[in-house]
Tab-separated table of C-alpha atoms in Angstrom:
chain	number	residue	atom	x	y	z
A	38	MET	CA	-32.957	-31.207	12.002
A	39	THR	CA	-31.142	-28.881	14.358
A	40	THR	CA	-29.775	-25.574	13.235
A	41	ILE	CA	-26.079	-24.794	13.428
A	42	PHE	CA	-26.580	-21.253	14.681
A	43	ALA	CA	-28.987	-19.806	17.183
A	44	ASP	CA	-32.236	-18.288	15.941
A	45	SER	CA	-30.853	-14.787	16.315
A	46	TYR	CA	-27.890	-14.622	13.977
A	47	GLU	CA	-25.126	-12.140	14.821
A	48	PRO	CA	-22.489	-11.582	12.108
A	49	ASP	CA	-18.862	-11.393	13.174
A	50	GLN	CA	-18.033	-7.761	13.959
A	51	PHE	CA	-14.382	-8.148	12.976
A	52	ALA	CA	-15.350	-9.551	9.577
A	53	LEU	CA	-17.811	-6.701	9.018
A	54	ALA	CA	-15.118	-4.176	9.955
A	55	LEU	CA	-12.703	-5.878	7.544
A	56	ALA	CA	-15.307	-5.723	4.769
A	57	ALA	CA	-15.879	-2.039	5.519
A	58	VAL	CA	-12.125	-1.411	5.253
A	59	VAL	CA	-12.039	-3.230	1.893
A	60	VAL	CA	-14.934	-1.175	0.533
A	61	SER	CA	-13.455	2.091	1.875
A	62	PHE	CA	-10.020	1.343	0.422
A	63	ALA	CA	-11.572	0.399	-2.922
A	64	ALA	CA	-13.553	3.659	-3.032
A	65	TRP	CA	-10.453	5.704	-2.192
A	66	GLN	CA	-8.317	3.929	-4.808
A	67	PHE	CA	-11.064	4.299	-7.404
A	68	ARG	CA	-11.187	8.047	-6.806
A	69	VAL	CA	-7.396	8.455	-7.007
A	70	GLN	CA	-6.827	6.212	-10.032
A	71	PHE	CA	-9.866	7.485	-11.942
A	72	ASP	CA	-8.550	11.019	-11.540
A	73	LYS	CA	-5.259	9.839	-13.090
A	74	VAL	CA	-7.168	8.333	-16.021
A	75	ARG	CA	-9.230	11.496	-16.517
A	76	ARG	CA	-6.311	13.937	-16.248
A	77	PRO	CA	-3.127	12.147	-17.368
A	78	GLY	CA	-1.467	15.438	-18.333
A	79	VAL	CA	-1.541	16.645	-14.736
A	80	TYR	CA	-0.015	13.473	-13.324
A	81	PHE	CA	2.199	12.302	-16.192
A	82	GLY	CA	2.831	15.492	-18.189
A	83	LYS	CA	6.595	15.560	-17.591
A	84	GLU	CA	7.116	11.926	-18.607
A	85	THR	CA	8.083	10.591	-22.028
A	86	SER	CA	5.274	9.478	-24.326
A	87	ARG	CA	6.162	5.817	-23.721
A	88	GLU	CA	6.028	6.371	-19.967
A	89	GLN	CA	2.739	8.301	-20.248
A	90	LYS	CA	1.118	5.420	-22.140
A	91	PHE	CA	2.343	2.900	-19.579
A	92	LEU	CA	1.214	4.961	-16.584
A	93	THR	CA	-2.199	5.624	-18.140
A	94	ARG	CA	-2.736	1.912	-18.817
A	95	GLN	CA	-1.591	1.163	-15.267
A	96	ALA	CA	-4.096	3.663	-13.854
A	97	LYS	CA	-6.883	2.020	-15.921
A	98	ARG	CA	-5.924	-1.395	-14.563
A	99	ARG	CA	-5.955	-0.027	-11.043
A	100	VAL	CA	-9.408	1.493	-11.557
A	101	GLN	CA	-10.579	-1.991	-12.513
A	102	LEU	CA	-8.829	-3.435	-9.449
A	103	ALA	CA	-10.571	-0.915	-7.211
A	104	CYS	CA	-13.975	-1.754	-8.724
A	105	LEU	CA	-13.408	-5.488	-8.309
A	106	ALA	CA	-12.220	-5.037	-4.718
A	107	GLY	CA	-15.289	-2.899	-3.973
A	108	ILE	CA	-17.601	-5.554	-5.412
A	109	PHE	CA	-15.821	-8.212	-3.349
A	110	GLY	CA	-16.217	-6.106	-0.193
A	111	ALA	CA	-19.911	-5.524	-0.863
A	112	LEU	CA	-20.479	-9.243	-1.467
A	113	MET	CA	-18.551	-9.982	1.705
A	114	VAL	CA	-20.907	-7.707	3.666
A	115	ALA	CA	-23.922	-9.386	2.044
A	116	GLY	CA	-22.544	-12.829	2.842
A	117	LEU	CA	-21.930	-11.865	6.455
A	118	LEU	CA	-25.387	-10.381	6.925
A	119	LEU	CA	-27.154	-13.306	5.250
A	120	PRO	CA	-27.730	-16.110	7.753
A	121	TYR	CA	-26.646	-19.498	6.474
A	122	GLU	CA	-29.318	-21.539	8.227
A	123	ARG	CA	-32.202	-19.556	6.742
A	124	HIS	CA	-30.875	-19.098	3.182
A	125	PRO	CA	-28.167	-21.657	2.496
A	126	LYS	CA	-28.405	-21.479	-1.323
A	127	SER	CA	-28.317	-17.692	-1.400
A	128	TRP	CA	-25.482	-17.668	1.122
A	129	GLY	CA	-23.481	-20.088	-1.029
A	130	ILE	CA	-24.136	-18.113	-4.217
A	131	VAL	CA	-23.072	-14.858	-2.559
A	132	TRP	CA	-19.831	-16.342	-1.209
A	133	MET	CA	-18.994	-18.169	-4.460
A	134	THR	CA	-19.513	-14.909	-6.362
A	135	ALA	CA	-17.355	-13.087	-3.816
A	136	LEU	CA	-14.609	-15.659	-4.284
A	137	PHE	CA	-14.910	-15.331	-8.065
A	138	PHE	CA	-14.403	-11.558	-7.839
A	139	LEU	CA	-11.534	-12.054	-5.395
A	140	GLY	CA	-9.850	-14.435	-7.851
A	141	TRP	CA	-10.421	-12.034	-10.729
A	142	THR	CA	-8.895	-9.243	-8.638
A	143	GLY	CA	-5.873	-11.426	-7.896
A	144	CYS	CA	-5.374	-12.245	-11.580
A	145	LEU	CA	-5.583	-8.577	-12.544
A	146	ALA	CA	-3.120	-7.702	-9.767
A	147	LEU	CA	-0.697	-10.286	-11.188
A	148	VAL	CA	-1.087	-8.765	-14.648
A	149	ASP	CA	-0.290	-5.356	-13.163
A	150	PHE	CA	2.754	-6.779	-11.362
A	151	PHE	CA	4.171	-8.435	-14.491
A	152	SER	CA	3.423	-5.362	-16.576
A	153	ILE	CA	5.468	-3.233	-14.192
A	154	LYS	CA	8.239	-5.829	-14.132
A	155	LEU	CA	8.412	-5.969	-17.947
A	156	HIS	CA	8.231	-2.201	-18.398
A	157	TYR	CA	10.876	-1.286	-15.875
A	158	GLY	CA	12.934	-4.392	-16.669
A	159	ALA	CA	13.514	-3.029	-20.172
A	160	GLU	CA	14.480	0.316	-18.659
A	161	LEU	CA	16.929	-1.373	-16.293
A	162	ASP	CA	18.457	-3.310	-19.193
A	163	ARG	CA	18.959	-0.038	-21.089
A	164	GLN	CA	20.599	1.571	-18.051
A	165	ARG	CA	22.890	-1.425	-17.561
A	166	ALA	CA	23.956	-1.250	-21.219
A	167	GLU	CA	24.738	2.467	-20.847
A	168	LYS	CA	26.733	1.741	-17.684
A	169	LEU	CA	28.751	-0.943	-19.461
A	170	ALA	CA	29.490	1.442	-22.331
A	171	LEU	CA	30.624	4.158	-19.913
A	172	ASP	CA	32.743	1.690	-17.954
A	173	TYR	CA	34.394	0.606	-21.199
A	174	LYS	CA	35.126	4.232	-22.153
A	175	MET	CA	36.582	4.927	-18.700
A	176	LYS	CA	38.790	1.851	-18.945
A	177	LYS	CA	40.083	2.970	-22.359
A	178	MET	CA	40.791	6.460	-21.036
A	179	ARG	CA	42.730	5.037	-18.067
A	180	GLU	CA	44.752	2.789	-20.369
A	181	ARG	CA	45.531	5.727	-22.650
A	182	ASN	CA	46.542	7.861	-19.651
A	183	LEU	CA	48.850	5.099	-18.367
A	184	GLN	CA	50.486	4.782	-21.787
A	185	ASN	CA	51.101	8.521	-22.138
A	186	PRO	CA	51.696	9.909	-18.634
A	187	GLU	CA	53.496	13.018	-19.987
A	188	LYS	CA	50.401	14.245	-21.838
A	189	THR	CA	48.263	13.632	-18.769
A	190	ARG	CA	50.593	15.652	-16.504
A	191	HIS	CA	50.794	18.520	-18.975
A	192	GLY	CA	47.050	18.388	-19.502
A	193	GLU	CA	46.475	18.559	-15.748
A	194	THR	CA	48.845	21.476	-15.255
A	195	ASP	CA	47.335	23.362	-18.190
A	196	SER	CA	43.846	22.900	-16.865
A	197	ALA	CA	45.012	23.792	-13.337
A	198	ASN	CA	46.614	26.995	-14.682
A	199	ASP	CA	43.441	27.810	-16.610
A	200	ALA	CA	41.400	27.442	-13.433
A	201	ARG	CA	43.559	30.053	-11.600
């Protein structure tokens, strides 16, 4: 049986660099998001209680995302350094585990996305309702001003005189 690779296995340098970037980014995000979880008052102190709860839960999810991404990056490094022809079962287990963690990371990222969409969607709905109410009030005021132009003119001149 002939081997697929040469006896001296050289891992792909680009793939190793990519794995290093993944691990570095995961470590940085873990540090930032964990600080938000530890000190929510510093980061979210000026927000409403509802917003503070949401942002704290989001930071916890992102800590988990950073951990999962870091594990994926470490498994990616292990899979790249492990030669397939010498340890095919171990190589397969490492890469299947890496793919499992990558899938788990993707699912958690989708949960974070939909959580943000639901949270701010409700806020947008509230703002749209307020805008409709204000538009309705403005329309009523314009109609009233068109029906009674004398009061509007006198009201404008009185307020203009008061301003002088």
